[in-house]
XYZ file of N, CA and C in Angstrom:
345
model
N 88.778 258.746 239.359
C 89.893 258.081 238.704
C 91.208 258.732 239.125
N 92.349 257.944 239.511
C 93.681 258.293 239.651
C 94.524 257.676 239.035
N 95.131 258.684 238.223
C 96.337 258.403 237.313
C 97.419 258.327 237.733
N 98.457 257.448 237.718
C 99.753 257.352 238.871
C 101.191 257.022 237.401
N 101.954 257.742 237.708
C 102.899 257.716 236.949
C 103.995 258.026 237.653
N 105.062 256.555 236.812
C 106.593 256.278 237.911
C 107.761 256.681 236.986
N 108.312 257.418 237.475
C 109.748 257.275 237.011
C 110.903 257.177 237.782
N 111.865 257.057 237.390
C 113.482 256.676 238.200
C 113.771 255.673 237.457
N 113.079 255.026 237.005
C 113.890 253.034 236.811
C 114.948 253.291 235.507
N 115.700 252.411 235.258
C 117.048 252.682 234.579
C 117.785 251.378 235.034
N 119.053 251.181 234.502
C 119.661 250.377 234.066
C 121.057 250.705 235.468
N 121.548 249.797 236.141
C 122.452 250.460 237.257
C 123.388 249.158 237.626
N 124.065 249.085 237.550
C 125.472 247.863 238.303
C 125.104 247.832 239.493
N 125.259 246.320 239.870
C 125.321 245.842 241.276
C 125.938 246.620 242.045
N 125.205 247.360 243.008
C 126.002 248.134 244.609
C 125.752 249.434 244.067
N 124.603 249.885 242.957
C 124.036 251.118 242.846
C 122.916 251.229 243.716
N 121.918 252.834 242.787
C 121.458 253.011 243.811
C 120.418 254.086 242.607
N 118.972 253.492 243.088
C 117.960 254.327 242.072
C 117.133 254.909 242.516
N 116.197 256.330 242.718
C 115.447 256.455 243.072
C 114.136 256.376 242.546
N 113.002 256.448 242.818
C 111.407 256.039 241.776
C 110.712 256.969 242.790
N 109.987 257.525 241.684
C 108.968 258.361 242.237
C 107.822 257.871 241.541
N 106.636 258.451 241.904
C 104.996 258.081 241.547
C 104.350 259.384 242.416
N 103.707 260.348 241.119
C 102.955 260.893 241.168
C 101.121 260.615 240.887
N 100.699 260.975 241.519
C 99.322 260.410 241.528
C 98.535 261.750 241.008
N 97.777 261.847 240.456
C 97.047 263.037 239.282
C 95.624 262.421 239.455
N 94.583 263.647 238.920
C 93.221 263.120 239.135
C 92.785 262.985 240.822
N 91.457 262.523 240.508
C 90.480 262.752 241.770
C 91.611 262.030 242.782
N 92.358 263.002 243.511
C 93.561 262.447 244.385
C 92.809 262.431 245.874
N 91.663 263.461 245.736
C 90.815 263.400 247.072
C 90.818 262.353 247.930
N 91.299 261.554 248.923
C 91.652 260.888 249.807
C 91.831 259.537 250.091
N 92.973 259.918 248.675
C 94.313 258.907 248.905
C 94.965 258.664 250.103
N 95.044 257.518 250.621
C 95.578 257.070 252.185
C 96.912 256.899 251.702
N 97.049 255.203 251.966
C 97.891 254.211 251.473
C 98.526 254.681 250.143
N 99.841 254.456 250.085
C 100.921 254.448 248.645
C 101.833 253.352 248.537
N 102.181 252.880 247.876
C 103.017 252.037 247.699
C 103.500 251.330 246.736
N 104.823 250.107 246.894
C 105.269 250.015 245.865
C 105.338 248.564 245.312
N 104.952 248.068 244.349
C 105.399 246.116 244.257
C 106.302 246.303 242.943
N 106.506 245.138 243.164
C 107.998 244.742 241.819
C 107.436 243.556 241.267
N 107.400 243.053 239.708
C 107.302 241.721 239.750
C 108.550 241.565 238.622
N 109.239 240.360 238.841
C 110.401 240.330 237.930
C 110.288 239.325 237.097
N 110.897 239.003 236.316
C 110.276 238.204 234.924
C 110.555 236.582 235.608
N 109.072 236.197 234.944
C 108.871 235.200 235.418
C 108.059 234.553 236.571
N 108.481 235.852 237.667
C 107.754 235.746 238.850
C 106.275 236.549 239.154
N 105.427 236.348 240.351
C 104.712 236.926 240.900
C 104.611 238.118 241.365
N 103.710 239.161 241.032
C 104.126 240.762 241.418
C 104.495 240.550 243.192
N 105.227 240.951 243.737
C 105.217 241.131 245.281
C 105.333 242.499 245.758
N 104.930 243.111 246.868
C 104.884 243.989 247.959
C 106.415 244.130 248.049
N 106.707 245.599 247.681
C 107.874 245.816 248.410
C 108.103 247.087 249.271
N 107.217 247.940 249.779
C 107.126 248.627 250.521
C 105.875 249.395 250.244
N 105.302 250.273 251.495
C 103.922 250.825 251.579
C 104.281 251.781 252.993
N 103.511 252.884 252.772
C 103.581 253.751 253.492
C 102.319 254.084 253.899
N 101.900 254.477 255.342
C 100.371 255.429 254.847
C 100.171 256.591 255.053
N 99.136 257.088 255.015
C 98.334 258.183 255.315
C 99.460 258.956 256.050
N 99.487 258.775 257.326
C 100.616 259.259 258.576
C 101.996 259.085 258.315
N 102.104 258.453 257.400
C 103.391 258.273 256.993
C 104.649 257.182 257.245
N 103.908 256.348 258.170
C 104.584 254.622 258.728
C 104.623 253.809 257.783
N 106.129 253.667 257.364
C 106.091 252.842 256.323
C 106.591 251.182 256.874
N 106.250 250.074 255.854
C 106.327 248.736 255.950
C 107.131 248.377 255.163
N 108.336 247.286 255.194
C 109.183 246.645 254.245
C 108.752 244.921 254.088
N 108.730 244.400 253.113
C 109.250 243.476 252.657
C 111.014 243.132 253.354
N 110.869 241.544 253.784
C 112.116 241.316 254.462
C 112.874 241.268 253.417
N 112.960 241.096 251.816
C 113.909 241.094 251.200
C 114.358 242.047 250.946
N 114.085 243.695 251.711
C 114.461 245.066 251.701
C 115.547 244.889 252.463
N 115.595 244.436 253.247
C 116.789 244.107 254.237
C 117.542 245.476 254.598
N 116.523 246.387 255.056
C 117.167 247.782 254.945
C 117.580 248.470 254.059
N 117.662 248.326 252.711
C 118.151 249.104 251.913
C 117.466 249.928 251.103
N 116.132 249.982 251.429
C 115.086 250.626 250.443
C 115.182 251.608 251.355
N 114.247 252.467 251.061
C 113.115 253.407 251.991
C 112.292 254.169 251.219
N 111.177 254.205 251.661
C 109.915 254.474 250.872
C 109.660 256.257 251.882
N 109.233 256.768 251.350
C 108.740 258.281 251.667
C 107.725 258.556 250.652
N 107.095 259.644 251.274
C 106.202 260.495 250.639
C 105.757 261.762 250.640
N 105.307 262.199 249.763
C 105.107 263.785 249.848
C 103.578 263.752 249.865
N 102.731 263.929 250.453
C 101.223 263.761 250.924
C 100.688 265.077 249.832
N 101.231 266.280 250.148
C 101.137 267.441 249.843
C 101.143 267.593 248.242
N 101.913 266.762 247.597
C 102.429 266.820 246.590
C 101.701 265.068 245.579
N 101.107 264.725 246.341
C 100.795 263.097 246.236
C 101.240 261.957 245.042
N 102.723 262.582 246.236
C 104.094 261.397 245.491
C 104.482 260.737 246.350
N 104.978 259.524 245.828
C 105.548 258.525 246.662
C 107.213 258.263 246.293
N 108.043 258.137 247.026
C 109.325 257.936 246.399
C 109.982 256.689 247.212
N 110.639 255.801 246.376
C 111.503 254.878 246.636
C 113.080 254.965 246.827
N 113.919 255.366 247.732
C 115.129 255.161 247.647
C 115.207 253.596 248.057
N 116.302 253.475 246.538
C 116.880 251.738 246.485
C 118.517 251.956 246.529
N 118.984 251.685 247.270
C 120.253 251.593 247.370
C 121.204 249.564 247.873
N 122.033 249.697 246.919
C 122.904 248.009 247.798
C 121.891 247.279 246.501
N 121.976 248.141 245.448
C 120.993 246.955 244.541
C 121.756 245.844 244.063
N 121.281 244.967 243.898
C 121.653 243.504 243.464
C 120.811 243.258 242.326
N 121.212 242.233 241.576
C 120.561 241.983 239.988
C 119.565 240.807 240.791
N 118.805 240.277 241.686
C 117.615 240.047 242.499
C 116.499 241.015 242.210
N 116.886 242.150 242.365
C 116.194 243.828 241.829
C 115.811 244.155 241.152
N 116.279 243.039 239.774
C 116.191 243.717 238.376
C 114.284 243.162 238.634
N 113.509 244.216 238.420
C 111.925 243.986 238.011
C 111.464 245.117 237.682
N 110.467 245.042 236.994
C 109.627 245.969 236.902
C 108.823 246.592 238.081
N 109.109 247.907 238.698
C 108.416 248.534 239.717
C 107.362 248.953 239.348
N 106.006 248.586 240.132
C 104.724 249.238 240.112
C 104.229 250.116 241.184
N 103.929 251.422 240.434
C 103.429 252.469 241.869
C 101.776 252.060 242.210
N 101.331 251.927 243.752
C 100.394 251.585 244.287
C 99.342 252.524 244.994
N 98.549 253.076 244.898
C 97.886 254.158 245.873
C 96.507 253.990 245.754
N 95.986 254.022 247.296
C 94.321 253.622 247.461
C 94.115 254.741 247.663
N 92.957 254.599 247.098
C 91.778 256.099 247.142
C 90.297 255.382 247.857
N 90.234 256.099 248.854
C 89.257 255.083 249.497
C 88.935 253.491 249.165
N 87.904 252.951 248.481
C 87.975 251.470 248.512
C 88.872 251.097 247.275
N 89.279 251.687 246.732
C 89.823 251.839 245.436
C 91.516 251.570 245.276
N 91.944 250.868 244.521
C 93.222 250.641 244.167
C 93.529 250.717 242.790
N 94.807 252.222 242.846
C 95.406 252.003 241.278
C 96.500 251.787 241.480
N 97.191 251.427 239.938
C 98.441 250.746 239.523
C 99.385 251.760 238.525
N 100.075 252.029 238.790
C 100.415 252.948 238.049
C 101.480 251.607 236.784
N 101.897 252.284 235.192
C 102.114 251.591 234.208
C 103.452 250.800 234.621
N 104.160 251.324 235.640
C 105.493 250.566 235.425
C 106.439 251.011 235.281
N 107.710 251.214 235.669
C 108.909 251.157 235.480
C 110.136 250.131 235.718
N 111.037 250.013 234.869
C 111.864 248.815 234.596
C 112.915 248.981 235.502
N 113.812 248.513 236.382
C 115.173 248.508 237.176
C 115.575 247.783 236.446
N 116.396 247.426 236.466
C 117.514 246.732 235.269
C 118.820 246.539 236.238
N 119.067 245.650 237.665
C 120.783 245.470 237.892
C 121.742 244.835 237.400
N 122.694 244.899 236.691
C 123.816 244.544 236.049
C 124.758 244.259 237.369
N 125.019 242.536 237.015
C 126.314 241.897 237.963
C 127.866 242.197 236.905
């Protein structure tokens, strides 16, 4: 079992800038893949960035450059820099990390952009 817990999310005006982390706890033994989805009210959770093992991360085109996803392998955290946020943004972020065939979800954190 892996326990994944996010924080950063908060409340920020259009043309801020938040960071989110996700620590992963428990049988962390060989966790590849990390990553991150958003789903915002109303809508469908979506993919908004993923990193792996090696550390090559993937965007969602509605990142349009302004994210960037990193990780600390060592430390088995994942972090989101969001910067150029727009109230599009405002969702709930979910932290993502496979453990061999296995996928957890970590509980959630809220972004909140104010126009």
């Amino acid at each position: 079992q892996v326990q994944l817990v996010e924080s950063g999310g908060g409340l920020v005006q259009a043309g801020g800038s938040l960071r989110l982390s996700c620590a992963a706890s428990g049988s962390t033994f060989g966790i590849n893949a990390m990553g991150w989805y958003r789903q915002a009210p109303g809508k469908q959770r979506e993919l908004v960035a993923s990193i792996s093992s090696g550390g090559s991360p993937s965007y969602a085109d509605f990142v349009k450059g302004r994210f960037t996803i990193s990780r600390d392998s060592a430390k088995n955290t994942v972090f989101l820099q969001m910067n150029s946020l727009n109230p599009e943004d405002t969702a709930v972020y979910y932290c993502n990390v496979r453990r061999f065939a296995v996928v957890y979800w970590g509980q959630g954190t809220q972004v909140t952009v104010s126009s």
